[in-house]
């Protein structure tokens, strides 16, 4: 296996469920050593989320790949001391508890920074470590709503819908991972020290909101739900086909629009000077959608996609999980990886993103069983067999 770019970086993950653990998973894919702290008993609640195989979530197998599991009760003083010992040897600590929880346990940024000035601490929360809402609980759905995303999803005149994925969590996790990399660069390449990274779910989603706020600030415009369309950019929508399927067509580039119209046999629209640029097309988006839909309804989805591929017009089907698993492009790109779980189950999961030419990432080992690495990791910070037995007897570790 090629040398991993984050090889030698030790990360202590105290987070649960999605946001913090997703950040750690992303860094693990590129070689970081992840020591995941889980509460004794059930461990990370994600172990029981969604569909289970022999009592363990298959989502867990994907999110916790290449991690080590150490069971420590953070509510007990001895458990908090163990975290301090581990943090003293760590490069990064990741947590996504509600603000104030780490302080309650004596594990504040100030305390850990004094203990290990080189430590980088990623803190992911619903609303951030400061501000008027810092103490409120915040999950992905709430962050997506506050960031304006939920208002835009769904069909006009109907209640908003969610995307079907916890986008707020994973987007925050990606921003958090980026923050960790920036802090590592500052520390290791610029001679800096460790620093604290404050990542909020709502801010991470808001960062992706494109022209939403600029348009309101200049024009007072409040963007509205638009179903499958992309308001102000035309034509771009989902169009029905003769076989009952929908295809996505993005004909919004100037040259692309002309090729699309000619392939549809609508030279009149291709040559219309009022449609030569996006601002003109946006004003006539409904007319263009009607024309494209009239054409797609005459053909099966496969024929539509073949015709647009030949015309060099961006278009694609709407995939479900089965479509993804059967698509040869995913496999050609290494985007479907197989990992065998501790119970012998083969699980397919997303591959490594992004793809680095010199130091490509890798899934180094399966997700851990609960507490699988407790003894080995704690021996590394000086605990002997007697100390481990004592702590286990008190329920501090498992």
Coordinates of C-alpha atoms in Angstrom, one line a residue:
X1 CA 0.0 0.0 0.0
X2 CA 1.4 3.5 -0.9
X3 CA 2.3 5.8 2.0
X4 CA -0.8 7.6 3.2
X5 CA -0.6 11.4 3.3
X6 CA -1.9 11.6 6.9
X7 CA 0.1 8.6 8.2
X8 CA 1.4 9.4 11.7
X9 CA -1.5 11.8 12.6
X10 CA -3.4 10.5 15.6
X11 CA -7.0 11.6 16.0
X12 CA -9.1 11.1 19.1
X13 CA -12.8 11.0 18.1
X14 CA -15.3 11.7 20.8
X15 CA -18.2 12.3 18.5
X16 CA -21.3 10.3 18.0
X17 CA -23.7 9.6 15.1
X18 CA -22.8 11.5 11.9
X19 CA -21.1 14.9 11.8
X20 CA -18.0 14.4 13.9
X21 CA -17.5 10.8 13.0
X22 CA -17.9 11.6 9.3
X23 CA -15.1 14.1 9.6
X24 CA -12.9 11.5 11.2
X25 CA -13.9 8.9 8.6
X26 CA -12.8 11.3 5.8
X27 CA -9.4 11.8 7.5
X28 CA -9.0 8.1 8.2
X29 CA -9.4 7.4 4.5
X30 CA -6.1 9.2 4.0
X31 CA -4.2 7.5 6.7
X32 CA -5.0 9.2 10.0
X33 CA -5.1 6.9 13.0
X34 CA -8.6 7.2 14.6
X35 CA -9.1 6.3 18.2
X36 CA -12.9 6.4 18.6
X37 CA -14.2 6.8 22.2
X38 CA -17.5 5.1 22.7
X39 CA -19.6 4.8 25.9
X40 CA -19.7 1.3 27.5
X41 CA -22.8 -0.7 26.8
X42 CA -24.3 0.2 23.4
X43 CA -21.5 2.4 22.1
X44 CA -22.1 5.0 19.4
X45 CA -25.9 5.1 18.7
X46 CA -25.1 4.8 15.0
X47 CA -24.5 1.1 15.6
X48 CA -28.3 0.7 15.8
X49 CA -29.4 3.2 13.1
X50 CA -31.1 2.2 9.9
X51 CA -30.9 -1.5 8.8
X52 CA -29.1 -3.9 11.1
X53 CA -27.4 -7.2 10.3
X54 CA -27.1 -9.5 13.3
X55 CA -27.6 -6.5 15.6
X56 CA -25.2 -4.0 13.9
X57 CA -26.0 -1.3 11.4
X58 CA -24.4 -1.7 8.0
X59 CA -24.1 2.1 8.0
X60 CA -21.7 1.7 10.9
X61 CA -19.5 -0.6 8.8
X62 CA -19.1 2.3 6.3
X63 CA -18.8 5.2 8.6
X64 CA -16.4 3.5 11.1
X65 CA -14.0 1.8 8.7
X66 CA -10.3 2.2 9.6
X67 CA -11.1 3.2 13.1
X68 CA -10.3 1.7 16.5
X69 CA -12.9 1.5 19.3
X70 CA -12.1 2.3 22.9
X71 CA -14.9 2.2 25.5
X72 CA -14.6 4.9 28.1
X73 CA -17.4 6.4 30.3
X74 CA -16.9 10.2 30.0
X75 CA -19.3 10.8 32.8
X76 CA -16.8 9.3 35.4
X77 CA -13.8 11.3 36.5
X78 CA -11.5 8.3 35.8
X79 CA -12.8 8.2 32.2
X80 CA -12.2 12.0 31.8
X81 CA -8.6 11.4 33.0
X82 CA -8.2 8.7 30.4
X83 CA -9.3 11.1 27.7
X84 CA -6.7 13.7 29.0
X85 CA -4.0 11.0 28.8
X86 CA -5.0 10.2 25.2
X87 CA -5.3 13.9 24.2
X88 CA -1.8 14.5 25.5
X89 CA -0.6 12.2 22.8
X90 CA -3.0 13.2 20.0
X91 CA -2.7 15.5 17.1
X92 CA -6.4 16.2 16.8
X93 CA -9.5 15.8 19.0
X94 CA -13.0 15.7 17.3
X95 CA -16.2 16.2 19.3
X96 CA -19.8 17.0 18.3
X97 CA -21.5 17.2 21.7
X98 CA -23.8 20.2 22.6
X99 CA -21.6 23.2 23.6
X100 CA -20.8 23.0 27.3
X101 CA -20.6 19.2 27.6
X102 CA -16.8 19.0 27.2
X103 CA -16.5 21.9 29.7
X104 CA -18.7 20.0 32.2
X105 CA -16.3 17.0 31.9
X106 CA -13.2 19.1 32.5
X107 CA -12.2 18.7 28.8
X108 CA -12.6 22.3 27.6
X109 CA -10.5 23.6 24.8
X110 CA -8.5 25.8 27.2
X111 CA -7.7 22.8 29.5
X112 CA -6.7 20.5 26.6
X113 CA -4.7 23.2 24.9
X114 CA -2.8 23.8 28.1
X115 CA -2.2 20.1 28.4
X116 CA -1.1 19.7 24.8
X117 CA -0.3 23.0 23.0
X118 CA 0.0 21.2 19.6
X119 CA -3.5 19.7 19.9
X120 CA -6.1 20.7 17.2
X121 CA -9.7 20.5 18.5
X122 CA -12.6 20.2 16.0
X123 CA -15.9 21.1 17.6
X124 CA -19.0 20.5 15.6
X125 CA -22.4 21.6 16.9
X126 CA -25.8 22.7 15.7
X127 CA -25.3 26.4 16.1
X128 CA -21.6 26.9 17.0
X129 CA -19.8 27.5 20.3
X130 CA -21.0 31.1 20.5
X131 CA -24.1 33.1 19.7
X132 CA -27.6 33.3 20.9
X133 CA -28.5 29.8 20.0
X134 CA -25.3 28.0 21.2
X135 CA -27.1 26.1 24.0
X136 CA -29.9 24.8 21.9
X137 CA -29.9 21.2 20.5
X138 CA -29.4 21.1 16.8
X139 CA -29.6 18.2 14.4
X140 CA -29.0 18.1 10.7
X141 CA -32.7 18.7 9.8
X142 CA -32.8 21.9 12.0
X143 CA -29.5 23.2 10.5
X144 CA -30.7 22.6 7.0
X145 CA -33.9 24.6 7.8
X146 CA -32.1 27.5 9.4
X147 CA -29.7 27.7 6.5
X148 CA -32.5 28.1 4.0
X149 CA -32.2 24.8 2.3
X150 CA -35.4 23.2 3.5
X151 CA -37.4 26.2 2.3
X152 CA -36.3 25.6 -1.2
X153 CA -36.9 21.8 -1.4
X154 CA -40.1 20.4 -2.7
X155 CA -42.8 21.5 -5.2
X156 CA -44.2 25.0 -5.2
X157 CA -47.2 25.4 -3.0
X158 CA -46.5 22.2 -1.1
X159 CA -44.7 21.6 2.3
X160 CA -40.9 21.4 2.1
X161 CA -39.4 17.9 2.0
X162 CA -36.0 16.7 3.2
X163 CA -33.4 15.3 0.9
X164 CA -33.6 11.8 2.4
X165 CA -30.0 12.1 3.7
X166 CA -28.5 13.9 6.7
X167 CA -26.9 16.6 4.5
X168 CA -26.3 19.0 7.3
X169 CA -24.2 16.5 9.2
X170 CA -22.1 15.3 6.4
X171 CA -21.6 18.8 5.0
X172 CA -20.5 20.0 8.5
X173 CA -18.2 17.0 8.7
X174 CA -16.5 17.9 5.4
X175 CA -16.1 21.5 6.5
X176 CA -14.7 20.2 9.8
X177 CA -12.2 17.9 8.0
X178 CA -11.1 20.9 5.9
X179 CA -10.5 22.9 9.1
X180 CA -8.4 20.1 10.5
X181 CA -6.2 20.0 7.4
X182 CA -5.8 23.8 7.5
X183 CA -4.8 23.7 11.2
X184 CA -2.4 20.8 10.6
X185 CA -0.8 22.8 7.8
X186 CA -0.5 25.9 10.0
X187 CA 1.0 23.9 12.8
X188 CA 3.4 21.6 10.8
X189 CA 4.3 23.8 7.8
X190 CA 4.1 27.3 9.3
X191 CA 5.4 26.7 12.8
X192 CA 2.1 27.4 14.5
X193 CA 0.5 25.6 17.5
X194 CA -2.8 23.8 17.8
X195 CA -6.0 25.7 17.5
X196 CA -9.8 25.2 18.0
X197 CA -12.1 24.8 15.0
X198 CA -15.7 25.8 15.5
X199 CA -18.0 24.3 12.9
X200 CA -21.8 24.8 13.0
X201 CA -24.2 22.6 11.1
X202 CA -26.3 25.5 9.9
X203 CA -23.3 27.5 8.8
X204 CA -21.9 24.6 6.8
X205 CA -25.1 24.3 4.8
X206 CA -25.5 28.1 4.5
X207 CA -22.0 28.2 3.0
X208 CA -23.4 26.3 0.0
X209 CA -26.4 28.6 -0.5
X210 CA -25.0 30.2 -3.7
X211 CA -26.8 33.4 -4.6
X212 CA -29.6 33.1 -2.0
X213 CA -28.5 35.9 0.3
X214 CA -26.9 38.2 -2.3
X215 CA -30.1 38.3 -4.3
X216 CA -32.1 39.1 -1.2
X217 CA -29.7 41.8 -0.1
X218 CA -29.7 43.6 -3.5
X219 CA -33.2 42.9 -4.9
X220 CA -35.2 41.9 -1.9
X221 CA -35.9 38.6 -3.7
X222 CA -36.8 35.5 -1.6
X223 CA -36.1 32.4 -3.7
X224 CA -39.0 30.0 -3.7
X225 CA -39.3 26.2 -4.0
X226 CA -39.1 25.2 -7.7
X227 CA -39.3 21.4 -7.7
X228 CA -36.9 19.9 -10.2
X229 CA -36.0 23.2 -11.8
X230 CA -33.1 25.5 -11.1
X231 CA -34.5 29.0 -10.9
X232 CA -32.8 31.6 -13.0
X233 CA -30.8 29.0 -14.9
X234 CA -32.5 27.5 -17.9
X235 CA -33.2 25.1 -19.2
X236 CA -32.4 22.7 -16.3
X237 CA -35.0 20.3 -15.1
X238 CA -36.3 16.7 -14.8
X239 CA -38.4 15.8 -17.9
X240 CA -40.9 12.9 -18.3
X241 CA -40.3 10.2 -20.9
X242 CA -42.6 7.7 -22.6
X243 CA -41.7 4.8 -20.3
X244 CA -42.7 6.7 -17.2
X245 CA -39.1 7.5 -16.2
X246 CA -37.6 11.0 -15.8
X247 CA -34.3 12.2 -17.1
X248 CA -32.3 15.2 -16.0
X249 CA -31.3 17.6 -18.7
X250 CA -28.9 20.5 -18.2
X251 CA -29.1 22.6 -21.3
X252 CA -28.2 25.9 -19.7
X253 CA -24.9 26.5 -21.4
X254 CA -25.2 28.8 -24.4
X255 CA -23.7 26.3 -26.9
X256 CA -25.3 23.4 -25.2
X257 CA -28.7 25.0 -25.5
X258 CA -28.3 25.3 -29.3
X259 CA -27.2 21.6 -29.6
X260 CA -30.2 20.5 -27.5
X261 CA -32.7 22.5 -29.5
X262 CA -31.3 21.3 -32.8
X263 CA -31.4 17.7 -31.6
X264 CA -35.0 18.2 -30.7
X265 CA -35.8 19.6 -34.1
X266 CA -36.5 23.0 -32.7
X267 CA -34.2 25.1 -34.9
X268 CA -36.6 28.0 -34.3
X269 CA -35.6 28.1 -30.7
X270 CA -31.9 27.4 -31.4
X271 CA -31.8 30.5 -33.6
X272 CA -33.9 32.8 -31.5
X273 CA -31.6 35.7 -30.5
X274 CA -33.7 36.2 -27.3
X275 CA -32.6 32.8 -26.1
X276 CA -28.9 33.1 -26.9
X277 CA -27.9 33.9 -23.3
X278 CA -29.1 32.6 -20.0
X279 CA -30.8 35.8 -18.9
X280 CA -33.1 35.6 -21.9
X281 CA -33.7 31.9 -21.4
X282 CA -34.5 32.3 -17.7
X283 CA -37.4 34.7 -18.6
X284 CA -38.9 32.0 -20.9
X285 CA -38.0 28.9 -18.7
X286 CA -41.6 27.7 -18.7
X287 CA -41.8 27.8 -22.5
X288 CA -38.5 25.9 -22.8
X289 CA -39.5 23.3 -20.3
X290 CA -42.8 22.7 -22.2
X291 CA -40.9 22.3 -25.4
X292 CA -38.4 19.9 -24.0
X293 CA -41.0 17.9 -22.2
X294 CA -43.1 17.6 -25.4
X295 CA -40.0 16.0 -27.0
X296 CA -39.0 13.7 -24.2
X297 CA -42.6 12.3 -23.8
X298 CA -42.3 10.8 -27.3
X299 CA -39.2 8.7 -26.4
X300 CA -38.2 6.1 -23.8
X301 CA -35.7 7.4 -21.3
X302 CA -32.9 5.3 -22.8
X303 CA -33.6 6.8 -26.3
X304 CA -33.6 10.3 -24.8
X305 CA -30.2 9.8 -23.1
X306 CA -28.7 8.2 -26.2
X307 CA -29.8 11.1 -28.4
X308 CA -28.4 13.7 -26.0
X309 CA -25.2 11.8 -25.5
X310 CA -24.7 11.9 -29.3
X311 CA -25.5 15.6 -29.3
X312 CA -23.0 16.2 -26.4
X313 CA -25.7 17.6 -24.1
X314 CA -25.4 16.9 -20.3
X315 CA -28.2 14.5 -19.3
X316 CA -28.6 11.6 -17.0
X317 CA -31.0 9.2 -15.3
X318 CA -32.2 9.5 -11.7
X319 CA -30.4 6.6 -9.9
X320 CA -31.5 4.6 -6.9
X321 CA -29.2 2.4 -4.9
X322 CA -29.6 -0.6 -7.3
X323 CA -28.7 1.6 -10.3
X324 CA -25.6 2.8 -8.5
X325 CA -24.5 -0.7 -7.5
X326 CA -24.9 -1.9 -11.1
X327 CA -23.2 1.1 -12.9
X328 CA -19.8 0.1 -14.3
X329 CA -18.5 3.7 -14.1
X330 CA -18.7 3.6 -10.3
X331 CA -16.6 0.4 -10.2
X332 CA -14.2 1.7 -12.8
X333 CA -13.5 4.7 -10.6
X334 CA -13.1 2.6 -7.5
X335 CA -16.2 4.2 -5.9
X336 CA -17.7 1.0 -4.7
X337 CA -15.5 -0.8 -2.2
X338 CA -16.1 -4.1 -0.5
X339 CA -15.2 -4.6 3.2
X340 CA -15.8 -7.7 5.2
X341 CA -17.2 -7.0 8.7
X342 CA -16.2 -8.6 11.9
X343 CA -19.1 -11.0 11.5
X344 CA -18.0 -12.0 8.0
X345 CA -20.5 -10.0 6.1
X346 CA -19.4 -8.4 2.8
X347 CA -20.6 -4.8 2.7
X348 CA -20.3 -2.5 -0.3
X349 CA -19.7 1.1 0.6
X350 CA -18.6 4.4 -1.1
X351 CA -14.9 4.6 -2.0
X352 CA -12.4 7.3 -1.4
X353 CA -13.0 11.0 -2.3
X354 CA -11.0 12.9 -3.5
X355 CA -8.5 11.0 -5.6
X356 CA -4.9 11.9 -5.0
X357 CA -2.4 10.7 -7.6
X358 CA 0.7 10.4 -5.4
X359 CA -1.0 9.4 -2.1
X360 CA -4.4 7.8 -2.8
X361 CA -6.4 7.0 0.2
X362 CA -7.4 3.5 1.3
X363 CA -9.7 1.6 3.6
X364 CA -7.2 0.0 5.9
X365 CA -9.4 -2.3 7.9
X366 CA -13.0 -3.0 8.8
X367 CA -15.1 -1.1 11.4
X368 CA -14.3 -2.2 15.0
X369 CA -16.5 -4.2 17.3
X370 CA -17.4 -2.3 20.5
X371 CA -14.4 -1.8 22.7
X372 CA -12.2 -4.0 20.5
X373 CA -9.1 -1.8 21.0
X374 CA -9.6 -0.6 24.5
X375 CA -6.8 -2.5 26.2
X376 CA -4.3 -2.1 23.4
X377 CA -4.8 1.7 23.2
X378 CA -4.8 2.3 26.9
X379 CA -1.7 0.3 27.4
X380 CA -0.1 2.8 25.0
X381 CA -0.7 5.6 27.6
X382 CA 0.8 3.7 30.5
X383 CA -2.0 1.5 31.9
X384 CA -1.0 -2.0 33.0
X385 CA -3.2 -5.1 33.4
X386 CA -4.0 -4.3 37.0
X387 CA -5.1 -0.7 36.2
X388 CA -7.2 -2.0 33.3
X389 CA -8.9 -4.6 35.6
X390 CA -9.7 -1.9 38.2
X391 CA -11.2 0.5 35.7
X392 CA -13.2 -2.3 34.1
X393 CA -14.5 -3.3 37.5
X394 CA -15.7 0.3 38.1
X395 CA -17.4 0.4 34.7
X396 CA -15.1 3.2 33.5
X397 CA -13.9 1.1 30.5
X398 CA -15.3 -1.9 28.6

